[in-house]
Coordinates of N, CA and C and ligand atoms in Angstrom, one line a residue:
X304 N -37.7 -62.4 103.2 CA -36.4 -62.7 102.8 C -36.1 -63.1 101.4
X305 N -37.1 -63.6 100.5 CA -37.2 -64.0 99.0 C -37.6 -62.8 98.2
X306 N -36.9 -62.7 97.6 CA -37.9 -62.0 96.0 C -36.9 -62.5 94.9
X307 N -37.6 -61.2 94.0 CA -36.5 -61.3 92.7 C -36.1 -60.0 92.2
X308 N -35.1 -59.9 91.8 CA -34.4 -58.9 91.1 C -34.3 -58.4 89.7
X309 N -35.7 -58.2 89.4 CA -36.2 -58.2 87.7 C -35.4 -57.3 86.8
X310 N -35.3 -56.5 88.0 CA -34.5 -54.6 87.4 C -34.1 -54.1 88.9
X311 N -33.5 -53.0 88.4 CA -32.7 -52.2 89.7 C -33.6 -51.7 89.9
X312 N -35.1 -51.2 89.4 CA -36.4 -50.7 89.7 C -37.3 -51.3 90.8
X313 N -37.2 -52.5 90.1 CA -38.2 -53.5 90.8 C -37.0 -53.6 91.8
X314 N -35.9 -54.0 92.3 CA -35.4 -54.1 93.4 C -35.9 -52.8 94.5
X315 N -35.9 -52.0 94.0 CA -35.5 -50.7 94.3 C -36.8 -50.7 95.3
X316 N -37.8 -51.1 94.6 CA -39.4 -50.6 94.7 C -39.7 -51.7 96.2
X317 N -39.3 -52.8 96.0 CA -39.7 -53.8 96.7 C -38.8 -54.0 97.7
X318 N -37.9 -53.4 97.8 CA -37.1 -53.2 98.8 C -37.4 -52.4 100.0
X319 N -37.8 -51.2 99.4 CA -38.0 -49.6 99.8 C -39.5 -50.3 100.5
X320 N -40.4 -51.1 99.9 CA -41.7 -51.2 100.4 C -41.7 -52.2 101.5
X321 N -41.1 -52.9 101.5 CA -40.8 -54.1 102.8 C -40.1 -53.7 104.2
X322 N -39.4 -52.7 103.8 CA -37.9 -52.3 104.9 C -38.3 -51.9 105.7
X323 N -39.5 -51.1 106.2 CA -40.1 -50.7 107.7 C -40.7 -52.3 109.0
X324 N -40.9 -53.4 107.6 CA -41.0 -54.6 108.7 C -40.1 -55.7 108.3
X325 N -39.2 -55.8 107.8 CA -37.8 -56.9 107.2 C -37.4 -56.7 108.5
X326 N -36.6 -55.8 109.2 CA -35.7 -56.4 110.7 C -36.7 -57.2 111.9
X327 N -37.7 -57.2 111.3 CA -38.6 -58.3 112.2 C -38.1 -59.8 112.3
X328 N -37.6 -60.1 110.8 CA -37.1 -61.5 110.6 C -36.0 -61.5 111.0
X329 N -35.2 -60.8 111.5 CA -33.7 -60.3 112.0 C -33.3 -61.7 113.1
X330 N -34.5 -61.8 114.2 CA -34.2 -62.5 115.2 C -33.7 -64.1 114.4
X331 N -34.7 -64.5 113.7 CA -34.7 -66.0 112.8 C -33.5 -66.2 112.1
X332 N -33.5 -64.8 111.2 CA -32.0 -64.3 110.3 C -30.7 -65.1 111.1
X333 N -30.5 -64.2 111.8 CA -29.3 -64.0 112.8 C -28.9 -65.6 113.1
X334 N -29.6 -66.1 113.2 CA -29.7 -67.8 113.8 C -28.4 -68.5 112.9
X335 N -29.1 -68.1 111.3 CA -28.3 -68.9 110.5 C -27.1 -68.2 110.0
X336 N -27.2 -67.1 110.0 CA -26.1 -66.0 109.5 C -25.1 -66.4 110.7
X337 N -24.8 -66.3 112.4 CA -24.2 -66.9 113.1 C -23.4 -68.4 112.9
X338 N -24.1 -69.1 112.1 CA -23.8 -70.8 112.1 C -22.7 -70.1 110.8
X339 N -23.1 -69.4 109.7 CA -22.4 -69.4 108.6 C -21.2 -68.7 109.1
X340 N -21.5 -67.3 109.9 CA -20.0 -66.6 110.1 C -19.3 -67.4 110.7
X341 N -19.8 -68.2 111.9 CA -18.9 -68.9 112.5 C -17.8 -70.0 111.6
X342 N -18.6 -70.7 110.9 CA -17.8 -71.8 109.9 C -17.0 -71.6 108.8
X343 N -17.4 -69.9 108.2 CA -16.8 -68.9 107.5 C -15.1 -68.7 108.3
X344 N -15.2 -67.8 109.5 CA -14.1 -67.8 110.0 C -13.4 -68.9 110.4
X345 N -14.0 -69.9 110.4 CA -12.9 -71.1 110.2 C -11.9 -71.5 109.6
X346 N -12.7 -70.8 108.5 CA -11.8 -71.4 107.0 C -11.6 -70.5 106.1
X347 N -11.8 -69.2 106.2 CA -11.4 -67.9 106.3 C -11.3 -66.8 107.6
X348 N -10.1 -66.8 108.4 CA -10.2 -65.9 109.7 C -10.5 -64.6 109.0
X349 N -11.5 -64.2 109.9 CA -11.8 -62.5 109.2 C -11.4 -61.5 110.2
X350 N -10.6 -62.0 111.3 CA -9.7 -60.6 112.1 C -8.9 -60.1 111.7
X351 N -9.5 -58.7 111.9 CA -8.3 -57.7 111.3 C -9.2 -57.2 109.7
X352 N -9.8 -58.0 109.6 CA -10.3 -58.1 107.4 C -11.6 -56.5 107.3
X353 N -11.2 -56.3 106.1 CA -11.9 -55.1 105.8 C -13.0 -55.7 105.0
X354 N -13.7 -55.3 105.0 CA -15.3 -56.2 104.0 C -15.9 -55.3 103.7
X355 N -16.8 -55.5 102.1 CA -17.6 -55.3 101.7 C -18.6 -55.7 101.8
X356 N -20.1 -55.6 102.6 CA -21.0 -55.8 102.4 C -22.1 -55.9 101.3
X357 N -22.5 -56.2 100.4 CA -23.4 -55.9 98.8 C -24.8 -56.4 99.4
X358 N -25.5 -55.4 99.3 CA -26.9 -55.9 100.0 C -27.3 -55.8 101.0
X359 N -26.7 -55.4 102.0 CA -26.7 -55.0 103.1 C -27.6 -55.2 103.9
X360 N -29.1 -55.0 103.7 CA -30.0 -54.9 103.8 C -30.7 -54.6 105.4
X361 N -30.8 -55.2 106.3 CA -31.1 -54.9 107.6 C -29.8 -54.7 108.5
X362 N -28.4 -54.9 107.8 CA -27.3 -55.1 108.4 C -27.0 -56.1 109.2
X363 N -27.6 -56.9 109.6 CA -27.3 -58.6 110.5 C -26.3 -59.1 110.0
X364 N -25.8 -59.2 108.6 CA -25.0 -60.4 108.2 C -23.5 -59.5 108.3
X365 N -23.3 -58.2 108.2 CA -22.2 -57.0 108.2 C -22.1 -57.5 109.9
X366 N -22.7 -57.1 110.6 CA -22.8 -57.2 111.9 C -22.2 -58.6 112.5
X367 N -22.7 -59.3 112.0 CA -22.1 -60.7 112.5 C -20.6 -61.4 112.1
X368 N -20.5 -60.7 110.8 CA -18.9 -60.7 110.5 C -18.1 -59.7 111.4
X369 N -18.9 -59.0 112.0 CA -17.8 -58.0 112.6 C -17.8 -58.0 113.7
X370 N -18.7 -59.1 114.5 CA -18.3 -59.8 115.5 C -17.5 -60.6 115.8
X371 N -17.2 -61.3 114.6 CA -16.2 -62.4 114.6 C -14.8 -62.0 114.4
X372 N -14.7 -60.5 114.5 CA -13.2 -59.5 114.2 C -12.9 -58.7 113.2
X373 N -13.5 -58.8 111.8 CA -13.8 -58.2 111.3 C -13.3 -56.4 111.1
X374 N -12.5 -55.9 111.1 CA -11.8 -54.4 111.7 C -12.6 -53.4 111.1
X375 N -13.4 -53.6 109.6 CA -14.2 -52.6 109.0 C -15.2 -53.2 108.3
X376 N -16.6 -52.7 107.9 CA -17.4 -53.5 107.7 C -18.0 -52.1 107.1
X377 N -18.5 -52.3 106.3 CA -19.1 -51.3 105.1 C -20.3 -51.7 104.4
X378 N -21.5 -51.5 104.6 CA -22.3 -52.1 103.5 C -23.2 -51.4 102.7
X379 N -23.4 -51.7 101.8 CA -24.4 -50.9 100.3 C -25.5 -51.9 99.8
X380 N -26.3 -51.2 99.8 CA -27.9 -51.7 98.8 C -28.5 -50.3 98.3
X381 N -29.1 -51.0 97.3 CA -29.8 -50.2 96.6 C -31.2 -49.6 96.9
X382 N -31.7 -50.2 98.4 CA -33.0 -49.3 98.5 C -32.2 -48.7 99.4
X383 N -32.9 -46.8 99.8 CA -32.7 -46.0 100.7 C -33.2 -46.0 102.2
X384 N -34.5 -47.1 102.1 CA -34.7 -47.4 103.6 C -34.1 -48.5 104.3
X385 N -33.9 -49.3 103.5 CA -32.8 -50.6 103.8 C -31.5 -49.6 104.3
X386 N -31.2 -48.8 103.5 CA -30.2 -48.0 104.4 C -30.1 -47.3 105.3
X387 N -30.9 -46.6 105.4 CA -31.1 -45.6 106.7 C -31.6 -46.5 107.6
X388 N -32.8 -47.4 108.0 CA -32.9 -48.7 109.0 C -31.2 -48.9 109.9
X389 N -30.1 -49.3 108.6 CA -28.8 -50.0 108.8 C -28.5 -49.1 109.3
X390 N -28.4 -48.0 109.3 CA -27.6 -47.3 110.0 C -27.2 -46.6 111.2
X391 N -29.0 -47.0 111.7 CA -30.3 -46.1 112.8 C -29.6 -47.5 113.6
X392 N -29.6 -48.4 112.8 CA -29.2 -49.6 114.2 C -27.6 -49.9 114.5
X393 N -26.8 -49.8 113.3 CA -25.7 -50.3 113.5 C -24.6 -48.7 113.8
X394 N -25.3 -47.6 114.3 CA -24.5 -46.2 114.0 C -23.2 -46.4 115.3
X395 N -22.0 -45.8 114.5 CA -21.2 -46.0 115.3 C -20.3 -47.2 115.0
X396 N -20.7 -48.7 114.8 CA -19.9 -50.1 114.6 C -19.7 -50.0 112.8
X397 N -21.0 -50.0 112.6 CA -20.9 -50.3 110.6 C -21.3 -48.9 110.0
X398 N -21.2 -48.8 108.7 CA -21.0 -48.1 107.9 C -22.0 -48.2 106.7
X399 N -22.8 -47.7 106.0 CA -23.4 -47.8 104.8 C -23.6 -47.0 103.8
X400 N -24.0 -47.2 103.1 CA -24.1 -46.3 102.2 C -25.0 -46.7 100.6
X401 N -25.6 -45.6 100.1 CA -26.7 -46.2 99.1 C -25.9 -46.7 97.5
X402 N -25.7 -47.3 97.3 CA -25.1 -48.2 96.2 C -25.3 -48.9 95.2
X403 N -25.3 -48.8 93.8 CA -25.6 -50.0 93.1 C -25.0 -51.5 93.2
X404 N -25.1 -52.4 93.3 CA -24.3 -53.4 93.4 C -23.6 -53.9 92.1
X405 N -24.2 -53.3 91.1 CA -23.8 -53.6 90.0 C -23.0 -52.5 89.1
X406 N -22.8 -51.8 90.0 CA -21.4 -50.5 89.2 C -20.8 -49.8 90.8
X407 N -19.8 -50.0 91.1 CA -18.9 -49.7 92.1 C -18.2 -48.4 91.5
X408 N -18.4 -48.1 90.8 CA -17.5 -46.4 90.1 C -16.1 -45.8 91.2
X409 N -17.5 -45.9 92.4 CA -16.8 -45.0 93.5 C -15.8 -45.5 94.3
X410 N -15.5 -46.9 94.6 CA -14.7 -47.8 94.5 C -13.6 -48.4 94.0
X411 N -12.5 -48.1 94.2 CA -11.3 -48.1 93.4 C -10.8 -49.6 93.6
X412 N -10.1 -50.2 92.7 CA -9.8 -51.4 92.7 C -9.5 -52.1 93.8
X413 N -9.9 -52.9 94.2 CA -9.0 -53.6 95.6 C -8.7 -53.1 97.1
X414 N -10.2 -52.3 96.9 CA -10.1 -51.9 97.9 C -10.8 -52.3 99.4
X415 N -11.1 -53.6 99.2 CA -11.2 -54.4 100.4 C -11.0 -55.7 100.5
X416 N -10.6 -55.8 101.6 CA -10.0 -57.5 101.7 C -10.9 -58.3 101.0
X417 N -12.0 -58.5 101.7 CA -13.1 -59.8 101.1 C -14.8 -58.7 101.1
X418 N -15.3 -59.1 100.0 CA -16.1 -58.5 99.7 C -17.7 -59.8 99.3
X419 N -18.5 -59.5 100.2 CA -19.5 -60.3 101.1 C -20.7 -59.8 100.2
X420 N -21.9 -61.0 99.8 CA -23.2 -60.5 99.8 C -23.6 -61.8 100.3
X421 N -25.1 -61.4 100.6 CA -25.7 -62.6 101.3 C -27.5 -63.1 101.3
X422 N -27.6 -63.4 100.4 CA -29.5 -63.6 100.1 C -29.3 -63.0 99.5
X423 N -28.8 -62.2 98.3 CA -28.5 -61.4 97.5 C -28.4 -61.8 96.1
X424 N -28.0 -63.2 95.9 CA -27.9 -63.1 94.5 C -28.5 -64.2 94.0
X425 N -29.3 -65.0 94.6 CA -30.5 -66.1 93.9 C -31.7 -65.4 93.8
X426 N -31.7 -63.7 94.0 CA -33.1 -63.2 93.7 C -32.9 -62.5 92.1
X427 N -31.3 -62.2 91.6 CA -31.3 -61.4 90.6 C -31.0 -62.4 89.4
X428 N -31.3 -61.5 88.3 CA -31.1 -62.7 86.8 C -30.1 -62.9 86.4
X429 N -29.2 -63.9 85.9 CA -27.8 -64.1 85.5 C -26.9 -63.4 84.9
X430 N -27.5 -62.1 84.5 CA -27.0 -61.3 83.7 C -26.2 -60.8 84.8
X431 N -27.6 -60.1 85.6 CA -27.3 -58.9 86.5 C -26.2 -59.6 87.6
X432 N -26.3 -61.2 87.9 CA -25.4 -61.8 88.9 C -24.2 -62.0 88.1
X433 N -23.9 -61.5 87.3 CA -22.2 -61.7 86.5 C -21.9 -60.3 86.7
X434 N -22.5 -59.0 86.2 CA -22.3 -58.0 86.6 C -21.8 -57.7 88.1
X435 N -22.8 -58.4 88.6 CA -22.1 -58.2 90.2 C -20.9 -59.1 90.6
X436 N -20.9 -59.6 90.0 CA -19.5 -61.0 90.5 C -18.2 -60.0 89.9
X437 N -18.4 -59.7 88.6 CA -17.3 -58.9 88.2 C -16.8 -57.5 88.6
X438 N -17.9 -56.6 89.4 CA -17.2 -55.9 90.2 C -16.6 -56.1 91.2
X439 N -17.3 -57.3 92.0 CA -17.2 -58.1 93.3 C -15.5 -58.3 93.2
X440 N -15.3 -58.5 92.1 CA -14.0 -59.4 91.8 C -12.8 -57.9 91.7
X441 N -13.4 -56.9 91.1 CA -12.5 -55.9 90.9 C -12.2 -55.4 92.3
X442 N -13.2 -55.0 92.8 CA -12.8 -54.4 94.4 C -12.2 -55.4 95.5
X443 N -12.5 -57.2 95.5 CA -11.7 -57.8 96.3 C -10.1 -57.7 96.1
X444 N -9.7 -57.7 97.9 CA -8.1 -57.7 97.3 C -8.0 -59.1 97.1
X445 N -8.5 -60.0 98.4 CA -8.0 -61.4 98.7 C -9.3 -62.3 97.6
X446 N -10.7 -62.2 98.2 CA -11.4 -63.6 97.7 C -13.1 -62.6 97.5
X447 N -14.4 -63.2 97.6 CA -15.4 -63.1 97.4 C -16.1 -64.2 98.1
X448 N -16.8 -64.0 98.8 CA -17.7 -64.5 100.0 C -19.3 -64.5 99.5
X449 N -20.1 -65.4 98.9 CA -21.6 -65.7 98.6 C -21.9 -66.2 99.7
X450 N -23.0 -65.8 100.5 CA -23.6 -66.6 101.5 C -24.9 -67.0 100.7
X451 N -25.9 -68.2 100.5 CA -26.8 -67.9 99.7 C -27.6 -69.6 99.2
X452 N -28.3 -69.8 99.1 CA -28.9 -71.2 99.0 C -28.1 -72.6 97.9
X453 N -28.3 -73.8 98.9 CA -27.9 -74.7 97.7 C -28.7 -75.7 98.0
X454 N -28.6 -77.0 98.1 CA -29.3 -78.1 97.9 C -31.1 -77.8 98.4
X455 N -31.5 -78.7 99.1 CA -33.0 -78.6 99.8 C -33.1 -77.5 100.8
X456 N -34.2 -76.7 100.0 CA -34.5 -75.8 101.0 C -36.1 -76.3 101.7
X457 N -36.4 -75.7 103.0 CA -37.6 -76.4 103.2 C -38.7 -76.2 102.6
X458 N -39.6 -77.2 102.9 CA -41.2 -76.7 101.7 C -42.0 -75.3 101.8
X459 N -41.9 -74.8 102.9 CA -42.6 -73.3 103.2 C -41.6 -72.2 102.3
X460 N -40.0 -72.4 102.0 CA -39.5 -71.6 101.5 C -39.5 -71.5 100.1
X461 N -39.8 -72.8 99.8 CA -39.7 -73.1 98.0 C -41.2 -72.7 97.6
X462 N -42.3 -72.8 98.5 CA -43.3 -72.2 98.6 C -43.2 -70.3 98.2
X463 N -42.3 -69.9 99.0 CA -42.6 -68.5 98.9 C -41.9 -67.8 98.0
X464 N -40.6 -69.1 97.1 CA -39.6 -68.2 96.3 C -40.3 -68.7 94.9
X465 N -41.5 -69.9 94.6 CA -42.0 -70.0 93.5 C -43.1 -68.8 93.6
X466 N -43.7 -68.2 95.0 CA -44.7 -67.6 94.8 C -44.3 -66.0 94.1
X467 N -42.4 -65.9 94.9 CA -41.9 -64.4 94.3 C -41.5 -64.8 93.1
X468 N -41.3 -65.8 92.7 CA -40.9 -65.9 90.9 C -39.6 -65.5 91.3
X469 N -38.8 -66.2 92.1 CA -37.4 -66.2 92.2 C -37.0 -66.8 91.4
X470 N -35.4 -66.3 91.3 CA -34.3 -67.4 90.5 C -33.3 -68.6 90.6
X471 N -34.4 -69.1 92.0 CA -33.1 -69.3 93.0 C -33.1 -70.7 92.1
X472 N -34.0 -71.2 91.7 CA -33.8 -72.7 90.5 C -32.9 -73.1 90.0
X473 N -32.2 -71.6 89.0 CA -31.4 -71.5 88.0 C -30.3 -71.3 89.3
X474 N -30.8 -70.5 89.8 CA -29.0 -69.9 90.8 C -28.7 -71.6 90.8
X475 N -29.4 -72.2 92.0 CA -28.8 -73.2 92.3 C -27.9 -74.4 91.1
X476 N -29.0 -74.3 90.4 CA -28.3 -75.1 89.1 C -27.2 -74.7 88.9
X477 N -27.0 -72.9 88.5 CA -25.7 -72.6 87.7 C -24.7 -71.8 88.3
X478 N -25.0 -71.9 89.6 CA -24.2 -70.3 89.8 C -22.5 -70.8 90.1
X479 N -22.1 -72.3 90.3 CA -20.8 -72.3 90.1 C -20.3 -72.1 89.5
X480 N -20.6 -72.7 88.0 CA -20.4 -72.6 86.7 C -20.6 -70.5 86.7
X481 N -21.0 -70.0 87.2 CA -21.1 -68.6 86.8 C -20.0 -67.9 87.3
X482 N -19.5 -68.6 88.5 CA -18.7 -68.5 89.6 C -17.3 -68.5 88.6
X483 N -17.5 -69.7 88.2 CA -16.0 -70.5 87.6 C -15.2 -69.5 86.3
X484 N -16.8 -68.9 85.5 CA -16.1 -68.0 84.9 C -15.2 -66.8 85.0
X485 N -15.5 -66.1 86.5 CA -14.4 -65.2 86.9 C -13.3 -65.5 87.6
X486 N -13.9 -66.6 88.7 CA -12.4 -66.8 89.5 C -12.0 -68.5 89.3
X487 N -10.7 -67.9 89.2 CA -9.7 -69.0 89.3 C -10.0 -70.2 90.0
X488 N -10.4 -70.1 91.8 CA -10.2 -70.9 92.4 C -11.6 -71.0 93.1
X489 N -12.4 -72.1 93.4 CA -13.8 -71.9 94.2 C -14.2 -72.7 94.7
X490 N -14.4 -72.6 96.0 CA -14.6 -73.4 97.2 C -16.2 -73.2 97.7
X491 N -16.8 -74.4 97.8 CA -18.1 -74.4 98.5 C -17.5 -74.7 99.9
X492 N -18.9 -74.2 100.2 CA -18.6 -74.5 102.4 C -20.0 -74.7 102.8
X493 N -20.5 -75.9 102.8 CA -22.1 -76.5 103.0 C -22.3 -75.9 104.6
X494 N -23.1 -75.2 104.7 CA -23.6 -74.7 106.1 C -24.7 -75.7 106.9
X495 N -25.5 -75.6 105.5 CA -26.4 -77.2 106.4 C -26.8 -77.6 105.1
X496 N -28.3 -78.4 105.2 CA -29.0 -78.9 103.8 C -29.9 -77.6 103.0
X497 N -30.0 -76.1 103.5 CA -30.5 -75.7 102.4 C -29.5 -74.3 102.1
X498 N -28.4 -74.3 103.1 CA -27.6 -72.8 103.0 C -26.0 -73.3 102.5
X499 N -24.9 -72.8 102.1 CA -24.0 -72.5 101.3 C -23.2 -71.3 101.2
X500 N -21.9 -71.7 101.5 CA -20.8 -70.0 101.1 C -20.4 -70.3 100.0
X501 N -20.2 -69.8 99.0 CA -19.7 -69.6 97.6 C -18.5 -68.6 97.6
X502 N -16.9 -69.3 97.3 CA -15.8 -68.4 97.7 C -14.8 -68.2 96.3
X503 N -14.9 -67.0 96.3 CA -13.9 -67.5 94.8 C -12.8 -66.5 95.3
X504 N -11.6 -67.1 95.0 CA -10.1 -66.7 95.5 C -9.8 -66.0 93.8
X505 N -9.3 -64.7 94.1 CA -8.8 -64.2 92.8 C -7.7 -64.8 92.4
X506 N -6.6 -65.7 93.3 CA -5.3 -66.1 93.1 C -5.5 -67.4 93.3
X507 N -5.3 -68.6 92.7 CA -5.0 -70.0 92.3 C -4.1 -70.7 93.6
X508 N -3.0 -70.1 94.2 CA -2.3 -70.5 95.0 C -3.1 -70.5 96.5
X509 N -4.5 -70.1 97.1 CA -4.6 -69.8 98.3 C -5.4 -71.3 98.4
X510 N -5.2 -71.5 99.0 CA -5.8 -73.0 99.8 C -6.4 -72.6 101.6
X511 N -7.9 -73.4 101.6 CA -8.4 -73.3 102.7 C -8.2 -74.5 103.7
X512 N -8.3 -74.4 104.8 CA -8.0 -75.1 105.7 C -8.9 -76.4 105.5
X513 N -8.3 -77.7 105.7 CA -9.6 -78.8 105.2 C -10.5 -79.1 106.4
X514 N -11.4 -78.9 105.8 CA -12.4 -78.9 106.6 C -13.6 -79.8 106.1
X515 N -14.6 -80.4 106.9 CA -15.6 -81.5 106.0 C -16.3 -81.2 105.7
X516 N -16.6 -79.4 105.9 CA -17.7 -78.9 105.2 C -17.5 -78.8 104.0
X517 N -16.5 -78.2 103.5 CA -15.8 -78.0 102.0 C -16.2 -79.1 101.2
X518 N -17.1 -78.7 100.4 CA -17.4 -79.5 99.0 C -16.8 -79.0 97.5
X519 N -16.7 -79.3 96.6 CA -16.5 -79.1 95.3 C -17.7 -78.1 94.8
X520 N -17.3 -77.0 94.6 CA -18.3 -76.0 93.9 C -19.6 -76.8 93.1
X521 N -18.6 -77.6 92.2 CA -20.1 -77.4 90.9 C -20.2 -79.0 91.3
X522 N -20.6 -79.8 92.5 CA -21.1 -80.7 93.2 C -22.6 -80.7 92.8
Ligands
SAM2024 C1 -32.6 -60.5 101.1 S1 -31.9 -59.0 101.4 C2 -30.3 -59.3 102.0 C3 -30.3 -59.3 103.5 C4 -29.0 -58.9 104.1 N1 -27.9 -59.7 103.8 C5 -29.1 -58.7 105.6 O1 -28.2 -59.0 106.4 O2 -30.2 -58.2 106.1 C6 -31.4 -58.5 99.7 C7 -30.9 -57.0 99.7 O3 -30.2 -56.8 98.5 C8 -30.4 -55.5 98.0 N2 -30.1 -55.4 96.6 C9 -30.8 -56.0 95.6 N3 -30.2 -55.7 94.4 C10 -29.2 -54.9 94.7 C11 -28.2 -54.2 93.9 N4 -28.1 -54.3 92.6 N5 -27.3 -53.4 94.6 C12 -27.3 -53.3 95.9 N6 -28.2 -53.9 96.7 C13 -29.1 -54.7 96.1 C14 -31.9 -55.3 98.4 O4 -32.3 -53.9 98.4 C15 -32.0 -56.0 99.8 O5 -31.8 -55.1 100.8

């Protein structure tokens, strides 16, 4: 579930080499992705909502939003067996398709309600995570949805993301502040002690329901 996103190569490579045994961790996955959609739709209802998926990857987290009502669910990554997997399992409910996350071309502005990635962006470099925020931003109509690490994660995980030479250090450090630069308005949603939704509302006026998960982004 860790790596890093050095290049769209190295993604590409290490994606495509993992994807025959990644829906293994599906069962464990699902556990926390459940706690998040559930708390997610709290404080954003996603019935009826059209979503983008970015990263798609085994399709679990597409899947579980679209349990919760979700009316369309779409997801893209950049390796082609992470895609084909998604599609062998979800054929018929979800949708995929092979995609850069970091140039949406094909994608016309605003063309989905809320637009979702999830373990997706504490693997890639700050560059490449502003590239993606800023399409992220072009194609949402309403907000942007990060599911993705914050405070203490456990010692076996910090273990495996210093062994991938992740970024999740810096993510965690900066990624409000990276946040802050595109959108107006941004709402953390603490899932437990090592997980986090990161929401940035393209419009200033939308306010979320109070809730005591909700913290201050750059907390
Ligand atoms: C840790 S997995 C995410 C898991 C996914 N949320 C799920 O439900 O299975 C990260 C995924 O992001 C994809 N990815 C990384 N960089 C990408 C990019 N630039 N564009 C699209 N997908 C990318 C990888 O191929 C990989 O499938």
């Amino acid at each position: 579930m860790t790596y890093v996103v050095k290049s769209h190569k190295h993604a590409h490579r290490i994606f495509n080499l993992i994807a025959p045994i990644y829906h293994l961790v599906d069962p464990l996955v699902r556990i926390w992705y459940k706690k998040a959609s559930v708390k997610l739709d709290k404080n954003i209802p996603l019935q009826g909502k059209s979503i983008l998926d970015v990263g798609s990857g085994t399709g679990a987290w597409g899947a579980l939003l679209q349990q919760r009502g979700a009316e369309k669910v779409h997801g893209v990554d950049i390796a082609e067996l992470m895609v084909r997997g998604a599609k062998r399992r979800y054929r018929g409910k979800l949708t995929f398709s092979l995609v850069d996350g970091e140039n949406f071309d094909e994608f016309e502005d605003g063309s989905f309600d809320l637009i979702t990635a999830s373990y997706v962006m504490h693997g890639m470099l700050r560059n490449s995570r502003q590239k993606m925020l800023e399409e992220m931003n072009r194609l949402a109509k309403d907000a942007i949805i990060i599911h993705d690490f914050h405070g203490e994660q456990p010692a076996f995980a910090r273990f495996l993301e210093y062994m991938e030479n992740s970024d999740y250090i810096n993510f965690k450090k900066t990624f409000c502040e990276e946040m802050q630069e595109i959108f107006p308005l941004i709402y953390k949603l603490s899932i437990d002690k090592s997980d986090a939704i990161y929401i940035g509302f393209k419009s200033k006026e939308k306010t979320l329901e109070e809730s005591k998960y909700l913290i201050k982004c750059n907390k």
